[in-house]
JSON list of C-alpha atoms in Angstrom, two decimals:
[
{"chain": "A", "resi": 6, "resn": "MET", "atom": "CA", "xyz": [35.28, -176.61, 59.65]},
{"chain": "A", "resi": 7, "resn": "PRO", "atom": "CA", "xyz": [38.84, -177.89, 60.23]},
{"chain": "A", "resi": 8, "resn": "ALA", "atom": "CA", "xyz": [39.57, -180.39, 63.00]},
{"chain": "A", "resi": 9, "resn": "PRO", "atom": "CA", "xyz": [40.81, -178.91, 66.28]},
{"chain": "A", "resi": 10, "resn": "GLN", "atom": "CA", "xyz": [44.59, -178.72, 66.59]},
{"chain": "A", "resi": 11, "resn": "THR", "atom": "CA", "xyz": [44.63, -177.80, 70.30]},
{"chain": "A", "resi": 12, "resn": "ILE", "atom": "CA", "xyz": [42.13, -179.15, 72.83]},
{"chain": "A", "resi": 13, "resn": "LEU", "atom": "CA", "xyz": [41.92, -177.69, 76.33]},
{"chain": "A", "resi": 14, "resn": "VAL", "atom": "CA", "xyz": [40.29, -179.84, 79.00]},
{"chain": "A", "resi": 15, "resn": "ALA", "atom": "CA", "xyz": [39.25, -178.50, 82.39]},
{"chain": "A", "resi": 16, "resn": "TYR", "atom": "CA", "xyz": [39.78, -181.45, 84.73]},
{"chain": "A", "resi": 17, "resn": "ASP", "atom": "CA", "xyz": [38.83, -181.53, 88.39]},
{"chain": "A", "resi": 18, "resn": "ASP", "atom": "CA", "xyz": [36.73, -184.62, 89.03]},
{"chain": "A", "resi": 19, "resn": "PRO", "atom": "CA", "xyz": [38.16, -188.08, 88.38]},
{"chain": "A", "resi": 20, "resn": "THR", "atom": "CA", "xyz": [34.69, -189.66, 88.62]},
{"chain": "A", "resi": 21, "resn": "THR", "atom": "CA", "xyz": [33.61, -188.00, 85.37]},
{"chain": "A", "resi": 22, "resn": "GLU", "atom": "CA", "xyz": [34.54, -188.95, 81.82]},
{"chain": "A", "resi": 23, "resn": "THR", "atom": "CA", "xyz": [35.76, -185.45, 80.94]},
{"chain": "A", "resi": 24, "resn": "LEU", "atom": "CA", "xyz": [39.46, -186.29, 80.69]},
{"chain": "A", "resi": 25, "resn": "GLY", "atom": "CA", "xyz": [38.75, -189.54, 78.86]},
{"chain": "A", "resi": 26, "resn": "ARG", "atom": "CA", "xyz": [36.58, -187.83, 76.27]},
{"chain": "A", "resi": 27, "resn": "ALA", "atom": "CA", "xyz": [39.16, -185.10, 75.70]},
{"chain": "A", "resi": 28, "resn": "ALA", "atom": "CA", "xyz": [41.89, -187.75, 75.36]},
{"chain": "A", "resi": 29, "resn": "ASP", "atom": "CA", "xyz": [39.75, -189.70, 72.88]},
{"chain": "A", "resi": 30, "resn": "LEU", "atom": "CA", "xyz": [39.26, -186.57, 70.77]},
{"chain": "A", "resi": 31, "resn": "ALA", "atom": "CA", "xyz": [42.93, -185.55, 70.90]},
{"chain": "A", "resi": 32, "resn": "GLU", "atom": "CA", "xyz": [44.01, -189.06, 69.95]},
{"chain": "A", "resi": 33, "resn": "ALA", "atom": "CA", "xyz": [41.51, -189.41, 67.11]},
{"chain": "A", "resi": 34, "resn": "LEU", "atom": "CA", "xyz": [42.28, -185.96, 65.68]},
{"chain": "A", "resi": 35, "resn": "GLY", "atom": "CA", "xyz": [46.01, -185.88, 66.34]},
{"chain": "A", "resi": 36, "resn": "ALA", "atom": "CA", "xyz": [45.48, -182.71, 68.38]},
{"chain": "A", "resi": 37, "resn": "LYS", "atom": "CA", "xyz": [47.63, -181.26, 71.14]},
{"chain": "A", "resi": 38, "resn": "LEU", "atom": "CA", "xyz": [46.04, -181.71, 74.57]},
{"chain": "A", "resi": 39, "resn": "VAL", "atom": "CA", "xyz": [46.25, -179.10, 77.32]},
{"chain": "A", "resi": 40, "resn": "VAL", "atom": "CA", "xyz": [44.94, -180.12, 80.76]},
{"chain": "A", "resi": 41, "resn": "THR", "atom": "CA", "xyz": [44.14, -177.58, 83.47]},
{"chain": "A", "resi": 42, "resn": "THR", "atom": "CA", "xyz": [42.77, -177.65, 86.98]},
{"chain": "A", "resi": 43, "resn": "VAL", "atom": "CA", "xyz": [41.79, -174.36, 88.61]},
{"chain": "A", "resi": 44, "resn": "ALA", "atom": "CA", "xyz": [42.45, -173.30, 92.20]},
{"chain": "A", "resi": 45, "resn": "ALA", "atom": "CA", "xyz": [39.72, -170.77, 92.88]},
{"chain": "A", "resi": 46, "resn": "SER", "atom": "CA", "xyz": [40.35, -169.69, 96.46]},
{"chain": "A", "resi": 47, "resn": "ALA", "atom": "CA", "xyz": [41.86, -166.37, 97.47]},
{"chain": "A", "resi": 48, "resn": "ASP", "atom": "CA", "xyz": [41.87, -167.29, 101.18]},
{"chain": "A", "resi": 49, "resn": "VAL", "atom": "CA", "xyz": [45.48, -167.84, 102.32]},
{"chain": "A", "resi": 50, "resn": "GLN", "atom": "CA", "xyz": [44.77, -171.03, 104.27]},
{"chain": "A", "resi": 51, "resn": "GLU", "atom": "CA", "xyz": [42.63, -172.43, 101.48]},
{"chain": "A", "resi": 52, "resn": "VAL", "atom": "CA", "xyz": [45.31, -171.64, 98.89]},
{"chain": "A", "resi": 53, "resn": "ASP", "atom": "CA", "xyz": [47.60, -174.38, 100.26]},
{"chain": "A", "resi": 54, "resn": "ASP", "atom": "CA", "xyz": [44.73, -176.89, 100.22]},
{"chain": "A", "resi": 55, "resn": "GLU", "atom": "CA", "xyz": [43.74, -175.90, 96.69]},
{"chain": "A", "resi": 56, "resn": "SER", "atom": "CA", "xyz": [47.34, -175.99, 95.47]},
{"chain": "A", "resi": 57, "resn": "ARG", "atom": "CA", "xyz": [47.60, -179.55, 96.79]},
{"chain": "A", "resi": 58, "resn": "PHE", "atom": "CA", "xyz": [44.26, -180.38, 95.12]},
{"chain": "A", "resi": 59, "resn": "VAL", "atom": "CA", "xyz": [45.45, -178.96, 91.78]},
{"chain": "A", "resi": 60, "resn": "GLY", "atom": "CA", "xyz": [48.73, -180.88, 92.00]},
{"chain": "A", "resi": 61, "resn": "GLU", "atom": "CA", "xyz": [46.91, -184.12, 92.81]},
{"chain": "A", "resi": 62, "resn": "ARG", "atom": "CA", "xyz": [44.45, -183.71, 89.95]},
{"chain": "A", "resi": 63, "resn": "LEU", "atom": "CA", "xyz": [47.13, -182.87, 87.40]},
{"chain": "A", "resi": 64, "resn": "GLY", "atom": "CA", "xyz": [49.16, -185.83, 88.66]},
{"chain": "A", "resi": 65, "resn": "GLN", "atom": "CA", "xyz": [46.14, -188.09, 88.17]},
{"chain": "A", "resi": 66, "resn": "ALA", "atom": "CA", "xyz": [45.64, -186.70, 84.68]},
{"chain": "A", "resi": 67, "resn": "GLU", "atom": "CA", "xyz": [49.29, -187.28, 83.80]},
{"chain": "A", "resi": 68, "resn": "THR", "atom": "CA", "xyz": [49.15, -190.88, 85.06]},
{"chain": "A", "resi": 69, "resn": "TYR", "atom": "CA", "xyz": [45.95, -191.59, 83.13]},
{"chain": "A", "resi": 70, "resn": "LEU", "atom": "CA", "xyz": [47.31, -190.10, 79.91]},
{"chain": "A", "resi": 71, "resn": "THR", "atom": "CA", "xyz": [50.69, -191.85, 80.25]},
{"chain": "A", "resi": 72, "resn": "GLU", "atom": "CA", "xyz": [48.90, -195.19, 80.67]},
{"chain": "A", "resi": 73, "resn": "ARG", "atom": "CA", "xyz": [47.10, -194.44, 77.38]},
{"chain": "A", "resi": 74, "resn": "GLY", "atom": "CA", "xyz": [50.37, -193.52, 75.69]},
{"chain": "A", "resi": 75, "resn": "LEU", "atom": "CA", "xyz": [49.41, -189.86, 75.39]},
{"chain": "A", "resi": 76, "resn": "SER", "atom": "CA", "xyz": [51.11, -186.70, 76.51]},
{"chain": "A", "resi": 77, "resn": "ALA", "atom": "CA", "xyz": [49.70, -183.32, 77.41]},
{"chain": "A", "resi": 78, "resn": "GLU", "atom": "CA", "xyz": [50.70, -179.92, 78.64]},
{"chain": "A", "resi": 79, "resn": "LEU", "atom": "CA", "xyz": [49.62, -179.78, 82.30]},
{"chain": "A", "resi": 80, "resn": "VAL", "atom": "CA", "xyz": [48.77, -176.25, 83.43]},
{"chain": "A", "resi": 81, "resn": "PRO", "atom": "CA", "xyz": [47.73, -175.30, 86.97]},
{"chain": "A", "resi": 82, "resn": "SER", "atom": "CA", "xyz": [45.45, -172.25, 86.95]},
{"chain": "A", "resi": 83, "resn": "THR", "atom": "CA", "xyz": [44.14, -169.89, 89.60]},
{"chain": "A", "resi": 84, "resn": "GLY", "atom": "CA", "xyz": [41.20, -167.54, 89.90]},
{"chain": "A", "resi": 85, "resn": "HIS", "atom": "CA", "xyz": [37.56, -167.76, 88.95]},
{"chain": "A", "resi": 86, "resn": "PRO", "atom": "CA", "xyz": [37.30, -171.14, 87.19]},
{"chain": "A", "resi": 87, "resn": "ALA", "atom": "CA", "xyz": [35.44, -170.05, 84.04]},
{"chain": "A", "resi": 88, "resn": "LYS", "atom": "CA", "xyz": [37.61, -166.96, 83.56]},
{"chain": "A", "resi": 89, "resn": "ALA", "atom": "CA", "xyz": [40.79, -168.99, 84.07]},
{"chain": "A", "resi": 90, "resn": "ILE", "atom": "CA", "xyz": [39.66, -171.63, 81.56]},
{"chain": "A", "resi": 91, "resn": "VAL", "atom": "CA", "xyz": [38.69, -169.05, 78.93]},
{"chain": "A", "resi": 92, "resn": "LYS", "atom": "CA", "xyz": [41.95, -167.12, 79.44]},
{"chain": "A", "resi": 93, "resn": "LEU", "atom": "CA", "xyz": [44.04, -170.26, 79.09]},
{"chain": "A", "resi": 94, "resn": "ALA", "atom": "CA", "xyz": [42.11, -171.23, 75.94]},
{"chain": "A", "resi": 95, "resn": "ARG", "atom": "CA", "xyz": [42.96, -167.83, 74.45]},
{"chain": "A", "resi": 96, "resn": "ASP", "atom": "CA", "xyz": [46.59, -168.00, 75.59]},
{"chain": "A", "resi": 97, "resn": "ARG", "atom": "CA", "xyz": [47.11, -171.48, 74.10]},
{"chain": "A", "resi": 98, "resn": "GLY", "atom": "CA", "xyz": [45.08, -170.88, 70.94]},
{"chain": "A", "resi": 99, "resn": "ALA", "atom": "CA", "xyz": [42.68, -173.70, 71.77]},
{"chain": "A", "resi": 100, "resn": "ASP", "atom": "CA", "xyz": [40.27, -174.73, 69.04]},
{"chain": "A", "resi": 101, "resn": "LEU", "atom": "CA", "xyz": [38.09, -176.71, 71.46]},
{"chain": "A", "resi": 102, "resn": "ILE", "atom": "CA", "xyz": [37.42, -176.59, 75.21]},
{"chain": "A", "resi": 103, "resn": "VAL", "atom": "CA", "xyz": [36.19, -179.74, 76.93]},
{"chain": "A", "resi": 104, "resn": "VAL", "atom": "CA", "xyz": [34.37, -179.19, 80.23]},
{"chain": "A", "resi": 105, "resn": "GLY", "atom": "CA", "xyz": [32.38, -181.50, 82.44]},
{"chain": "A", "resi": 106, "resn": "THR", "atom": "CA", "xyz": [29.17, -180.92, 84.25]},
{"chain": "A", "resi": 107, "resn": "ARG", "atom": "CA", "xyz": [27.02, -182.89, 86.58]},
{"chain": "A", "resi": 108, "resn": "ARG", "atom": "CA", "xyz": [23.33, -182.49, 86.98]},
{"chain": "A", "resi": 109, "resn": "LYS", "atom": "CA", "xyz": [22.62, -180.04, 89.80]},
{"chain": "A", "resi": 110, "resn": "GLY", "atom": "CA", "xyz": [19.41, -179.21, 91.54]},
{"chain": "A", "resi": 111, "resn": "PHE", "atom": "CA", "xyz": [17.88, -175.74, 91.33]},
{"chain": "A", "resi": 112, "resn": "LEU", "atom": "CA", "xyz": [19.25, -174.52, 94.68]},
{"chain": "A", "resi": 113, "resn": "GLU", "atom": "CA", "xyz": [22.73, -175.88, 93.96]},
{"chain": "A", "resi": 114, "resn": "ARG", "atom": "CA", "xyz": [22.78, -174.06, 90.59]},
{"chain": "A", "resi": 115, "resn": "LEU", "atom": "CA", "xyz": [21.50, -170.88, 92.23]},
{"chain": "A", "resi": 116, "resn": "VAL", "atom": "CA", "xyz": [24.17, -170.89, 94.96]},
{"chain": "A", "resi": 117, "resn": "GLU", "atom": "CA", "xyz": [27.14, -172.24, 92.99]},
{"chain": "A", "resi": 118, "resn": "GLY", "atom": "CA", "xyz": [26.42, -170.97, 89.52]},
{"chain": "A", "resi": 119, "resn": "SER", "atom": "CA", "xyz": [27.76, -172.91, 86.59]},
{"chain": "A", "resi": 120, "resn": "VAL", "atom": "CA", "xyz": [31.33, -172.86, 85.38]},
{"chain": "A", "resi": 121, "resn": "GLN", "atom": "CA", "xyz": [30.26, -174.69, 82.25]},
{"chain": "A", "resi": 122, "resn": "GLN", "atom": "CA", "xyz": [27.62, -172.03, 81.43]},
{"chain": "A", "resi": 123, "resn": "ASP", "atom": "CA", "xyz": [30.13, -169.21, 81.95]},
{"chain": "A", "resi": 124, "resn": "VAL", "atom": "CA", "xyz": [32.67, -170.96, 79.72]},
{"chain": "A", "resi": 125, "resn": "LEU", "atom": "CA", "xyz": [30.01, -171.41, 77.03]},
{"chain": "A", "resi": 126, "resn": "ARG", "atom": "CA", "xyz": [29.18, -167.69, 77.14]},
{"chain": "A", "resi": 127, "resn": "HIS", "atom": "CA", "xyz": [32.76, -166.43, 76.94]},
{"chain": "A", "resi": 128, "resn": "ALA", "atom": "CA", "xyz": [34.76, -169.11, 75.11]},
{"chain": "A", "resi": 129, "resn": "PRO", "atom": "CA", "xyz": [36.85, -168.03, 72.12]},
{"chain": "A", "resi": 130, "resn": "CYS", "atom": "CA", "xyz": [36.20, -171.41, 70.46]},
{"chain": "A", "resi": 131, "resn": "ASP", "atom": "CA", "xyz": [33.82, -174.36, 70.42]},
{"chain": "A", "resi": 132, "resn": "VAL", "atom": "CA", "xyz": [32.97, -176.03, 73.73]},
{"chain": "A", "resi": 133, "resn": "PHE", "atom": "CA", "xyz": [32.29, -179.74, 74.21]},
{"chain": "A", "resi": 134, "resn": "VAL", "atom": "CA", "xyz": [30.30, -180.47, 77.38]},
{"chain": "A", "resi": 135, "resn": "VAL", "atom": "CA", "xyz": [30.56, -183.91, 78.97]},
{"chain": "A", "resi": 136, "resn": "TYR", "atom": "CA", "xyz": [27.53, -184.68, 81.13]},
{"chain": "A", "resi": 137, "resn": "SER", "atom": "CA", "xyz": [27.95, -186.99, 84.11]}
]
């Protein structure tokens, strides 16, 4: 299996190692890195808050990567998180998707679902899951 040429990382939580792991892989493999954060809300008032959130997260990602001497394509996304991630992976021809997950309790999984599980089911390429 050839090494990935394009790695897509779904980044939304700076307390996880998701971005760092994706950066490590991109650096080691000489792959292009695409970073996305998804604004999921359709509520008009929440859209402004989520747009700010997305901008902040992508700004944090850019700062982190610049400090490491890396560059990436930063792509804000909207919609259902898993669908947006999978669509972007297809659009950019990603060979690998890097997603993070944290351990959730049964009720939390039941209510929130799992973006990571949905990405695994529908991804057009391999998925690397970073557990926090």
